[in-house]
PDB file of C-alpha atoms in Angstrom:
ATOM      1  CA  MET A  13     -83.128   6.904 -83.892  1.00 64.00           C
ATOM      2  CA  LYS A  14     -79.827   5.454 -82.022  1.00 70.00           C
ATOM      3  CA  THR A  15     -77.959   8.461 -83.680  1.00 80.00           C
ATOM      4  CA  LYS A  16     -80.620  10.796 -83.257  1.00 77.00           C
ATOM      5  CA  LYS A  17     -81.052  10.037 -79.413  1.00 80.00           C
ATOM      6  CA  ARG A  18     -77.258  10.067 -78.763  1.00 83.00           C
ATOM      7  CA  ILE A  19     -77.063  13.528 -80.821  1.00 84.00           C
ATOM      8  CA  THR A  20     -80.150  14.757 -78.456  1.00 85.00           C
ATOM      9  CA  ASN A  21     -78.288  12.999 -75.147  1.00 85.00           C
ATOM     10  CA  ILE A  22     -75.173  15.405 -76.113  1.00 88.00           C
ATOM     11  CA  LEU A  23     -76.839  18.401 -76.474  1.00 90.00           C
ATOM     12  CA  THR A  24     -78.551  17.978 -73.713  1.00 91.00           C
ATOM     13  CA  TYR A  25     -75.723  17.213 -71.324  1.00 91.00           C
ATOM     14  CA  ILE A  26     -73.795  20.600 -73.382  1.00 94.00           C
ATOM     15  CA  CYS A  27     -76.894  22.697 -71.932  1.00 94.00           C
ATOM     16  CA  LEU A  28     -76.646  21.220 -68.787  1.00 92.00           C
ATOM     17  CA  ILE A  29     -72.956  21.557 -67.963  1.00 94.00           C
ATOM     18  CA  PHE A  30     -73.197  25.190 -69.269  1.00 94.00           C
ATOM     19  CA  TRP A  31     -75.806  26.030 -66.906  1.00 91.00           C
ATOM     20  CA  PHE A  32     -74.269  24.200 -64.176  1.00 93.00           C
ATOM     21  CA  LEU A  33     -70.882  26.425 -65.054  1.00 94.00           C
ATOM     22  CA  CYS A  34     -72.760  29.342 -64.968  1.00 92.00           C
ATOM     23  CA  ILE A  35     -74.035  29.122 -61.677  1.00 90.00           C
ATOM     24  CA  ALA A  36     -71.003  27.960 -60.267  1.00 92.00           C
ATOM     25  CA  LEU A  37     -69.538  31.148 -61.724  1.00 92.00           C
ATOM     26  CA  VAL A  38     -72.281  33.305 -59.395  1.00 90.00           C
ATOM     27  CA  LEU A  39     -71.376  31.269 -56.183  1.00 90.00           C
ATOM     28  CA  TYR A  40     -67.686  31.524 -56.979  1.00 92.00           C
ATOM     29  CA  VAL A  41     -67.899  35.263 -57.374  1.00 90.00           C
ATOM     30  CA  THR A  42     -70.341  36.080 -54.574  1.00 90.00           C
ATOM     31  CA  VAL A  43     -68.481  33.663 -51.899  1.00 90.00           C
ATOM     32  CA  VAL A  44     -64.984  34.874 -52.946  1.00 91.00           C
ATOM     33  CA  ASN A  45     -65.668  38.469 -52.594  1.00 89.00           C
ATOM     34  CA  SER A  46     -67.252  38.455 -49.555  1.00 89.00           C
ATOM     35  CA  PHE A  47     -63.978  38.069 -47.981  1.00 90.00           C
ATOM     36  CA  LYS A  48     -62.093  40.516 -50.192  1.00 88.00           C
ATOM     37  CA  THR A  49     -61.520  44.211 -48.875  1.00 86.00           C
ATOM     38  CA  GLN A  50     -63.334  46.925 -51.072  1.00 84.00           C
ATOM     39  CA  ALA A  51     -59.911  47.476 -52.919  1.00 84.00           C
ATOM     40  CA  GLU A  52     -59.779  44.066 -54.032  1.00 85.00           C
ATOM     41  CA  SER A  53     -63.689  43.596 -55.145  1.00 83.00           C
ATOM     42  CA  SER A  54     -63.120  46.779 -57.119  1.00 81.00           C
ATOM     43  CA  LYS A  55     -60.068  45.549 -59.047  1.00 82.00           C
ATOM     44  CA  SER A  56     -61.307  42.242 -59.895  1.00 81.00           C
ATOM     45  CA  PHE A  57     -64.417  39.929 -59.179  1.00 82.00           C
ATOM     46  CA  LEU A  58     -62.546  36.938 -60.348  1.00 83.00           C
ATOM     47  CA  THR A  59     -59.141  36.727 -58.354  1.00 84.00           C
ATOM     48  CA  LEU A  60     -58.486  35.285 -54.795  1.00 84.00           C
ATOM     49  CA  PRO A  61     -58.252  37.603 -52.077  1.00 84.00           C
ATOM     50  CA  GLU A  62     -55.111  38.369 -50.757  1.00 83.00           C
ATOM     51  CA  ALA A  63     -56.333  36.842 -47.149  1.00 81.00           C
ATOM     52  CA  PHE A  64     -59.402  35.184 -46.302  1.00 82.00           C
ATOM     53  CA  ASN A  65     -61.218  37.195 -43.225  1.00 81.00           C
ATOM     54  CA  ILE A  66     -64.137  37.522 -41.675  1.00 87.00           C
ATOM     55  CA  GLN A  67     -64.387  41.092 -40.929  1.00 88.00           C
ATOM     56  CA  ASN A  68     -66.838  41.757 -43.965  1.00 88.00           C
ATOM     57  CA  TYR A  69     -69.791  39.396 -42.202  1.00 91.00           C
ATOM     58  CA  ILE A  70     -69.146  41.223 -38.956  1.00 90.00           C
ATOM     59  CA  GLU A  71     -69.176  44.534 -40.395  1.00 89.00           C
ATOM     60  CA  VAL A  72     -72.674  43.377 -41.615  1.00 89.00           C
ATOM     61  CA  PHE A  73     -73.881  42.216 -38.487  1.00 87.00           C
ATOM     62  CA  ASN A  74     -72.973  45.314 -36.785  1.00 87.00           C
ATOM     63  CA  ARG A  75     -74.731  47.327 -39.586  1.00 85.00           C
ATOM     64  CA  SER A  76     -77.506  49.373 -38.058  1.00 79.00           C
ATOM     65  CA  GLY A  77     -80.860  47.549 -39.321  1.00 83.00           C
ATOM     66  CA  PHE A  78     -79.329  44.295 -40.287  1.00 88.00           C
ATOM     67  CA  LEU A  79     -81.083  42.174 -37.352  1.00 89.00           C
ATOM     68  CA  GLN A  80     -84.134  44.505 -37.680  1.00 90.00           C
ATOM     69  CA  ALA A  81     -84.407  43.144 -41.425  1.00 91.00           C
ATOM     70  CA  VAL A  82     -83.943  39.734 -40.625  1.00 91.00           C
ATOM     71  CA  PHE A  83     -86.608  39.930 -38.235  1.00 92.00           C
ATOM     72  CA  ASN A  84     -88.926  41.478 -40.326  1.00 92.00           C
ATOM     73  CA  THR A  85     -88.009  38.996 -43.417  1.00 93.00           C
ATOM     74  CA  THR A  86     -88.825  36.087 -41.088  1.00 92.00           C
ATOM     75  CA  PHE A  87     -91.750  37.773 -39.229  1.00 93.00           C
ATOM     76  CA  PHE A  88     -93.349  38.509 -43.131  1.00 92.00           C
ATOM     77  CA  THR A  89     -92.385  34.816 -44.491  1.00 93.00           C
ATOM     78  CA  LEU A  90     -93.520  32.809 -41.503  1.00 93.00           C
ATOM     79  CA  VAL A  91     -96.929  34.413 -41.018  1.00 94.00           C
ATOM     80  CA  SER A  92     -97.372  34.317 -44.695  1.00 93.00           C
ATOM     81  CA  ILE A  93     -96.584  30.657 -44.950  1.00 92.00           C
ATOM     82  CA  ALA A  94     -98.503  29.861 -41.996  1.00 93.00           C
ATOM     83  CA  ILE A  95    -101.472  30.917 -43.977  1.00 93.00           C
ATOM     84  CA  VAL A  96    -100.633  29.904 -47.727  1.00 92.00           C
ATOM     85  CA  THR A  97    -100.404  26.404 -46.021  1.00 91.00           C
ATOM     86  CA  ILE A  98    -104.038  26.118 -45.203  1.00 91.00           C
ATOM     87  CA  PHE A  99    -105.630  28.880 -47.533  1.00 90.00           C
ATOM     88  CA  VAL A 100    -104.307  27.556 -50.993  1.00 89.00           C
ATOM     89  CA  PRO A 101    -105.431  23.658 -50.380  1.00 90.00           C
ATOM     90  CA  ALA A 102    -108.487  24.856 -49.343  1.00 89.00           C
ATOM     91  CA  VAL A 103    -109.492  27.148 -51.841  1.00 88.00           C
ATOM     92  CA  SER A 104    -108.437  24.710 -54.756  1.00 86.00           C
ATOM     93  CA  TYR A 105    -110.401  21.843 -52.710  1.00 86.00           C
ATOM     94  CA  ALA A 106    -113.191  24.313 -52.873  1.00 84.00           C
ATOM     95  CA  VAL A 107    -112.878  25.071 -56.942  1.00 84.00           C
ATOM     96  CA  ASN A 108    -112.027  21.276 -57.849  1.00 78.00           C
ATOM     97  CA  GLN A 109    -114.319  19.240 -55.888  1.00 75.00           C
ATOM     98  CA  THR A 110    -117.072  21.478 -54.192  1.00 72.00           C
ATOM     99  CA  MET A 111    -118.297  23.704 -56.831  1.00 74.00           C
ATOM    100  CA  PRO A 112    -120.807  22.603 -59.745  1.00 73.00           C
ATOM    101  CA  LEU A 113    -118.696  22.139 -62.848  1.00 70.00           C
ATOM    102  CA  LYS A 114    -119.347  25.147 -64.961  1.00 76.00           C
ATOM    103  CA  THR A 115    -118.241  27.313 -62.080  1.00 80.00           C
ATOM    104  CA  SER A 116    -115.479  25.307 -60.962  1.00 79.00           C
ATOM    105  CA  LYS A 117    -114.151  25.530 -64.386  1.00 81.00           C
ATOM    106  CA  PHE A 118    -114.569  29.379 -64.795  1.00 84.00           C
ATOM    107  CA  THR A 119    -113.199  29.881 -61.357  1.00 83.00           C
ATOM    108  CA  LEU A 120    -110.236  27.937 -62.312  1.00 82.00           C
ATOM    109  CA  TYR A 121    -109.642  29.954 -65.703  1.00 83.00           C
ATOM    110  CA  TYR A 122    -110.390  33.112 -63.556  1.00 83.00           C
ATOM    111  CA  ILE A 123    -107.564  32.488 -61.300  1.00 82.00           C
ATOM    112  CA  THR A 124    -104.987  30.605 -63.308  1.00 80.00           C
ATOM    113  CA  ALA A 125    -105.258  33.763 -66.119  1.00 82.00           C
ATOM    114  CA  ALA A 126    -103.174  35.581 -64.027  1.00 81.00           C
ATOM    115  CA  MET A 127    -100.383  33.402 -64.739  1.00 80.00           C
ATOM    116  CA  PHE A 128    -100.189  35.075 -68.061  1.00 82.00           C
ATOM    117  CA  VAL A 129     -99.837  38.570 -66.399  1.00 81.00           C
ATOM    118  CA  PRO A 130     -95.801  39.505 -65.436  1.00 81.00           C
ATOM    119  CA  PHE A 131     -95.590  40.331 -61.827  1.00 79.00           C
ATOM    120  CA  GLN A 132     -93.513  43.535 -63.039  1.00 78.00           C
ATOM    121  CA  ILE A 133     -96.729  45.171 -64.650  1.00 82.00           C
ATOM    122  CA  VAL A 134     -99.299  44.854 -61.555  1.00 81.00           C
ATOM    123  CA  ALA A 135     -96.808  45.724 -59.050  1.00 80.00           C
ATOM    124  CA  LEU A 136     -96.838  49.121 -59.184  1.00 80.00           C
ATOM    125  CA  PRO A 137    -100.837  49.520 -59.411  1.00 83.00           C
ATOM    126  CA  LEU A 138    -100.966  46.671 -56.681  1.00 81.00           C
ATOM    127  CA  SER A 139     -98.820  48.759 -54.107  1.00 80.00           C
ATOM    128  CA  MET A 140    -100.700  52.126 -55.056  1.00 82.00           C
ATOM    129  CA  PHE A 141    -104.073  49.909 -54.151  1.00 83.00           C
ATOM    130  CA  MET A 142    -102.895  48.475 -50.923  1.00 81.00           C
ATOM    131  CA  LYS A 143    -101.521  51.945 -49.869  1.00 78.00           C
ATOM    132  CA  GLY A 144    -105.163  53.557 -50.817  1.00 81.00           C
ATOM    133  CA  LEU A 145    -106.417  50.981 -48.830  1.00 80.00           C
ATOM    134  CA  GLY A 146    -104.739  52.311 -45.707  1.00 77.00           C
ATOM    135  CA  LEU A 147    -103.857  48.948 -44.202  1.00 74.00           C
ATOM    136  CA  GLY A 148    -100.516  49.449 -42.980  1.00 71.00           C
ATOM    137  CA  ASN A 149     -97.267  48.522 -44.779  1.00 80.00           C
ATOM    138  CA  ARG A 150     -96.970  45.467 -42.778  1.00 84.00           C
ATOM    139  CA  LEU A 151    -100.352  44.163 -43.025  1.00 88.00           C
ATOM    140  CA  SER A 152    -100.223  44.856 -46.710  1.00 87.00           C
ATOM    141  CA  ILE A 153     -96.979  42.883 -47.437  1.00 89.00           C
ATOM    142  CA  ILE A 154     -98.809  40.096 -45.887  1.00 90.00           C
ATOM    143  CA  ILE A 155    -101.890  40.084 -47.603  1.00 89.00           C
ATOM    144  CA  ILE A 156     -99.920  40.037 -50.912  1.00 88.00           C
ATOM    145  CA  PHE A 157     -97.488  37.287 -49.898  1.00 90.00           C
ATOM    146  CA  VAL A 158    -100.778  35.246 -49.245  1.00 90.00           C
ATOM    147  CA  THR A 159    -102.898  36.060 -52.517  1.00 87.00           C
ATOM    148  CA  TYR A 160    -100.172  35.820 -55.107  1.00 86.00           C
ATOM    149  CA  PRO A 161     -99.171  32.377 -54.334  1.00 87.00           C
ATOM    150  CA  LEU A 162    -102.937  31.307 -55.156  1.00 86.00           C
ATOM    151  CA  ILE A 163    -102.547  31.830 -58.551  1.00 85.00           C
ATOM    152  CA  GLN A 164     -99.948  28.890 -59.210  1.00 84.00           C
ATOM    153  CA  GLY A 165    -100.873  26.895 -56.012  1.00 86.00           C
ATOM    154  CA  VAL A 166    -104.613  26.192 -57.541  1.00 86.00           C
ATOM    155  CA  TYR A 167    -103.072  25.322 -60.868  1.00 84.00           C
ATOM    156  CA  LEU A 168    -100.674  22.840 -59.355  1.00 83.00           C
ATOM    157  CA  CYS A 169    -102.970  21.571 -56.641  1.00 84.00           C
ATOM    158  CA  ASN A 170    -105.876  20.960 -59.456  1.00 82.00           C
ATOM    159  CA  GLY A 171    -103.997  18.578 -61.374  1.00 80.00           C
ATOM    160  CA  TYR A 172    -103.055  17.010 -58.308  1.00 81.00           C
ATOM    161  CA  LEU A 173    -106.705  16.879 -56.765  1.00 82.00           C
ATOM    162  CA  LYS A 174    -108.066  15.083 -59.738  1.00 79.00           C
ATOM    163  CA  THR A 175    -106.749  12.099 -58.570  1.00 77.00           C
ATOM    164  CA  ILE A 176    -108.413  11.783 -55.648  1.00 77.00           C
ATOM    165  CA  PRO A 177    -111.612   9.940 -55.853  1.00 76.00           C
ATOM    166  CA  ARG A 178    -114.529  12.365 -54.816  1.00 75.00           C
ATOM    167  CA  GLU A 179    -116.058   8.926 -53.341  1.00 76.00           C
ATOM    168  CA  LEU A 180    -113.667   9.838 -50.637  1.00 77.00           C
ATOM    169  CA  ALA A 181    -115.274  13.152 -49.741  1.00 75.00           C
ATOM    170  CA  GLU A 182    -118.920  11.826 -50.445  1.00 75.00           C
ATOM    171  CA  SER A 183    -118.197   8.949 -47.806  1.00 80.00           C
ATOM    172  CA  ALA A 184    -117.339  11.586 -45.137  1.00 77.00           C
ATOM    173  CA  TYR A 185    -120.242  13.546 -45.710  1.00 76.00           C
ATOM    174  CA  VAL A 186    -122.854  10.616 -45.485  1.00 75.00           C
ATOM    175  CA  GLU A 187    -120.920   9.763 -41.866  1.00 76.00           C
ATOM    176  CA  GLY A 188    -121.951  13.508 -41.113  1.00 76.00           C
ATOM    177  CA  ALA A 189    -118.644  15.158 -41.689  1.00 76.00           C
ATOM    178  CA  GLY A 190    -119.277  19.021 -42.740  1.00 77.00           C
ATOM    179  CA  SER A 191    -117.011  20.795 -45.447  1.00 78.00           C
ATOM    180  CA  TRP A 192    -114.134  22.199 -43.558  1.00 81.00           C
ATOM    181  CA  LYS A 193    -113.834  18.725 -41.388  1.00 83.00           C
ATOM    182  CA  THR A 194    -113.777  16.638 -44.580  1.00 83.00           C
ATOM    183  CA  PHE A 195    -111.197  18.807 -45.752  1.00 84.00           C
ATOM    184  CA  PHE A 196    -108.996  18.315 -42.951  1.00 85.00           C
ATOM    185  CA  LYS A 197    -109.291  14.870 -42.101  1.00 83.00           C
ATOM    186  CA  VAL A 198    -109.672  13.295 -45.818  1.00 83.00           C
ATOM    187  CA  ILE A 199    -108.143  15.703 -48.089  1.00 84.00           C
ATOM    188  CA  PHE A 200    -105.662  18.033 -46.706  1.00 86.00           C
ATOM    189  CA  PRO A 201    -103.571  14.854 -45.303  1.00 86.00           C
ATOM    190  CA  ILE A 202    -103.497  13.521 -48.681  1.00 85.00           C
ATOM    191  CA  MET A 203    -102.240  16.687 -50.543  1.00 85.00           C
ATOM    192  CA  LYS A 204     -99.085  17.059 -48.531  1.00 83.00           C
ATOM    193  CA  PRO A 205     -96.358  16.448 -51.112  1.00 81.00           C
ATOM    194  CA  MET A 206     -98.263  19.168 -53.175  1.00 85.00           C
ATOM    195  CA  THR A 207     -98.821  21.018 -50.395  1.00 86.00           C
ATOM    196  CA  ALA A 208     -95.233  20.848 -49.487  1.00 84.00           C
ATOM    197  CA  THR A 209     -94.137  22.011 -52.637  1.00 84.00           C
ATOM    198  CA  ILE A 210     -96.017  24.945 -52.701  1.00 87.00           C
ATOM    199  CA  VAL A 211     -94.523  26.053 -48.920  1.00 87.00           C
ATOM    200  CA  ILE A 212     -91.056  25.755 -50.021  1.00 85.00           C
ATOM    201  CA  THR A 213     -91.255  27.612 -53.401  1.00 85.00           C
ATOM    202  CA  ASN A 214     -93.141  30.409 -52.350  1.00 89.00           C
ATOM    203  CA  PHE A 215     -90.706  30.466 -49.048  1.00 89.00           C
ATOM    204  CA  LEU A 216     -88.113  31.140 -51.362  1.00 87.00           C
ATOM    205  CA  TRP A 217     -90.141  33.782 -53.189  1.00 89.00           C
ATOM    206  CA  MET A 218     -91.199  35.821 -49.997  1.00 91.00           C
ATOM    207  CA  TRP A 219     -87.597  35.648 -48.784  1.00 91.00           C
ATOM    208  CA  ASN A 220     -86.198  37.399 -51.561  1.00 89.00           C
ATOM    209  CA  GLU A 221     -89.023  39.199 -52.686  1.00 89.00           C
ATOM    210  CA  PHE A 222     -87.625  42.935 -53.334  1.00 88.00           C
ATOM    211  CA  LEU A 223     -89.769  44.815 -55.736  1.00 85.00           C
ATOM    212  CA  ILE A 224     -93.274  44.842 -53.954  1.00 85.00           C
ATOM    213  CA  SER A 225     -90.985  45.442 -50.773  1.00 86.00           C
ATOM    214  CA  LEU A 226     -89.453  48.326 -52.274  1.00 85.00           C
ATOM    215  CA  MET A 227     -92.777  50.118 -53.057  1.00 84.00           C
ATOM    216  CA  ILE A 228     -94.894  49.588 -50.250  1.00 84.00           C
ATOM    217  CA  LEU A 229     -92.117  49.526 -47.338  1.00 82.00           C
ATOM    218  CA  GLY A 230     -89.402  51.926 -48.804  1.00 75.00           C
ATOM    219  CA  ALA A 231     -86.537  52.665 -46.997  1.00 70.00           C
ATOM    220  CA  ASP A 232     -87.763  52.654 -43.626  1.00 73.00           C
ATOM    221  CA  LYS A 233     -85.278  50.534 -41.391  1.00 76.00           C
ATOM    222  CA  LYS A 234     -88.124  49.446 -38.654  1.00 83.00           C
ATOM    223  CA  THR A 235     -90.095  47.626 -41.452  1.00 85.00           C
ATOM    224  CA  GLN A 236     -87.383  46.809 -44.408  1.00 87.00           C
ATOM    225  CA  THR A 237     -86.834  43.301 -45.151  1.00 90.00           C
ATOM    226  CA  LEU A 238     -83.343  41.937 -46.074  1.00 90.00           C
ATOM    227  CA  PRO A 239     -83.330  42.429 -49.801  1.00 91.00           C
ATOM    228  CA  LEU A 240     -83.842  45.996 -48.975  1.00 89.00           C
ATOM    229  CA  PHE A 241     -81.166  46.100 -46.513  1.00 89.00           C
ATOM    230  CA  ILE A 242     -78.717  44.414 -49.140  1.00 88.00           C
ATOM    231  CA  TYR A 243     -79.799  46.950 -51.560  1.00 86.00           C
ATOM    232  CA  SER A 244     -78.813  49.470 -49.178  1.00 83.00           C
ATOM    233  CA  PHE A 245     -74.899  48.690 -49.812  1.00 81.00           C
ATOM    234  CA  LYS A 246     -75.506  50.509 -53.032  1.00 78.00           C
ATOM    235  CA  GLY A 247     -74.682  54.497 -53.088  1.00 70.00           C
ATOM    236  CA  GLN A 248     -75.296  57.188 -55.119  1.00 61.00           C
ATOM    237  CA  TYR A 249     -71.837  57.106 -56.530  1.00 64.00           C
ATOM    238  CA  SER A 250     -70.266  53.977 -55.023  1.00 73.00           C
ATOM    239  CA  ILE A 251     -71.218  50.128 -54.173  1.00 81.00           C
ATOM    240  CA  GLU A 252     -69.860  48.398 -51.267  1.00 83.00           C
ATOM    241  CA  TYR A 253     -69.112  45.207 -53.029  1.00 85.00           C
ATOM    242  CA  ASN A 254     -67.518  43.697 -50.335  1.00 86.00           C
ATOM    243  CA  LEU A 255     -70.142  43.927 -47.700  1.00 88.00           C
ATOM    244  CA  LEU A 256     -72.826  43.514 -50.623  1.00 88.00           C
ATOM    245  CA  PHE A 257     -71.521  40.061 -51.076  1.00 90.00           C
ATOM    246  CA  ALA A 258     -71.209  39.121 -47.540  1.00 90.00           C
ATOM    247  CA  ALA A 259     -74.629  40.584 -47.007  1.00 90.00           C
ATOM    248  CA  ILE A 260     -75.852  37.975 -49.776  1.00 91.00           C
ATOM    249  CA  VAL A 261     -74.112  34.827 -48.327  1.00 91.00           C
ATOM    250  CA  LEU A 262     -76.003  35.504 -45.189  1.00 90.00           C
ATOM    251  CA  SER A 263     -79.243  35.661 -46.138  1.00 90.00           C
ATOM    252  CA  SER A 264     -78.950  32.888 -48.409  1.00 88.00           C
ATOM    253  CA  ILE A 265     -77.649  30.458 -45.383  1.00 88.00           C
ATOM    254  CA  PRO A 266     -81.255  29.863 -44.461  1.00 85.00           C
ATOM    255  CA  LEU A 267     -82.710  29.125 -48.173  1.00 83.00           C
ATOM    256  CA  THR A 268     -79.849  26.998 -48.677  1.00 83.00           C
ATOM    257  CA  VAL A 269     -80.256  24.670 -45.241  1.00 82.00           C
ATOM    258  CA  MET A 270     -83.923  24.529 -46.101  1.00 78.00           C
ATOM    259  CA  TYR A 271     -83.622  23.755 -49.689  1.00 76.00           C
ATOM    260  CA  VAL A 272     -81.121  21.147 -49.204  1.00 77.00           C
ATOM    261  CA  PHE A 273     -82.937  18.929 -47.084  1.00 74.00           C
ATOM    262  CA  LEU A 274     -86.281  19.647 -48.435  1.00 70.00           C
ATOM    263  CA  GLN A 275     -85.665  19.660 -51.935  1.00 69.00           C
ATOM    264  CA  LYS A 276     -87.155  15.852 -52.502  1.00 69.00           C
ATOM    265  CA  TYR A 277     -90.146  17.355 -51.850  1.00 67.00           C
ATOM    266  CA  ILE A 278     -90.471  19.738 -54.419  1.00 64.00           C
ATOM    267  CA  VAL A 279     -89.498  16.904 -57.048  1.00 60.00           C
ATOM    268  CA  ALA A 280     -92.118  14.816 -55.563  1.00 59.00           C
ATOM    269  CA  GLY A 281     -94.555  17.387 -55.298  1.00 56.00           C
ATOM    270  CA  LEU A 282     -94.516  18.954 -58.945  1.00 55.00           C
ATOM    271  CA  ALA A 283     -93.984  15.181 -60.599  1.00 54.00           C
ATOM    272  CA  GLY A 284     -97.373  14.273 -58.725  1.00 53.00           C
ATOM    273  CA  GLY A 285     -99.137  16.980 -59.904  1.00 50.00           C
ATOM    274  CA  ALA A 286     -98.041  16.963 -63.496  1.00 47.00           C
ATOM    275  CA  VAL A 287     -98.293  13.245 -64.024  1.00 45.00           C
ATOM    276  CA  LYS A 288    -101.643  12.785 -62.287  1.00 45.00           C
ATOM    277  CA  GLY A 289    -103.092  16.040 -63.644  1.00 42.00           C
TER     278      GLY A 289
END
């Protein structure tokens, strides 16, 4: 048993080291090439630049559409996250604790069944459906950003809510609290770790989302997001790698800072939902 455990640990460490080296290589290539000239990037991605300079970053900042893309991405993400913060826990609470058992199970299976459908398959029909509704590009993006997290969010929250005694809600009802007051005063505060996990993971997805934004927003600079702006560095016959990498680094800074300070909530929320569910 000791030998088997030791072999398992060795294989685990080998996989982790390999995964770490892959991530380190990607980070190295991205950061180093953001300081190179176009000619240096074309020669090799792995070599160091002759001189580190910030000219690429300055040029990205001055590129038409960058600040607008930052504003659009921030607007879409923050508005959607604000709604998701309330919407997903509220729906999860309704499914888990207020519906009859049979209805609750059917609704849960119906919502979470979408987890088995790859997003790439539904992206095109979804974008065509939203355009057919004539809601406008901005509103369509926000609706998708709000509804898609519901799939994974309800699944995660369901396991977490199973640990909350129904007697808490029943006590609130006895004292005269309605459904919304019970949710906001009793249930929602208890769900903070899981809510934080859902908010952070979906913030990362919304900030980096590319496919559905490309289909709905297209090349319109008034509404394009940061991923679409970065994609614009790819021309028909060439790619401005130095500017591309500089733009990637700039767009990653907010996510990196947020993840460093809030990663403990992701681990706590996922662990809590997994163990308690």
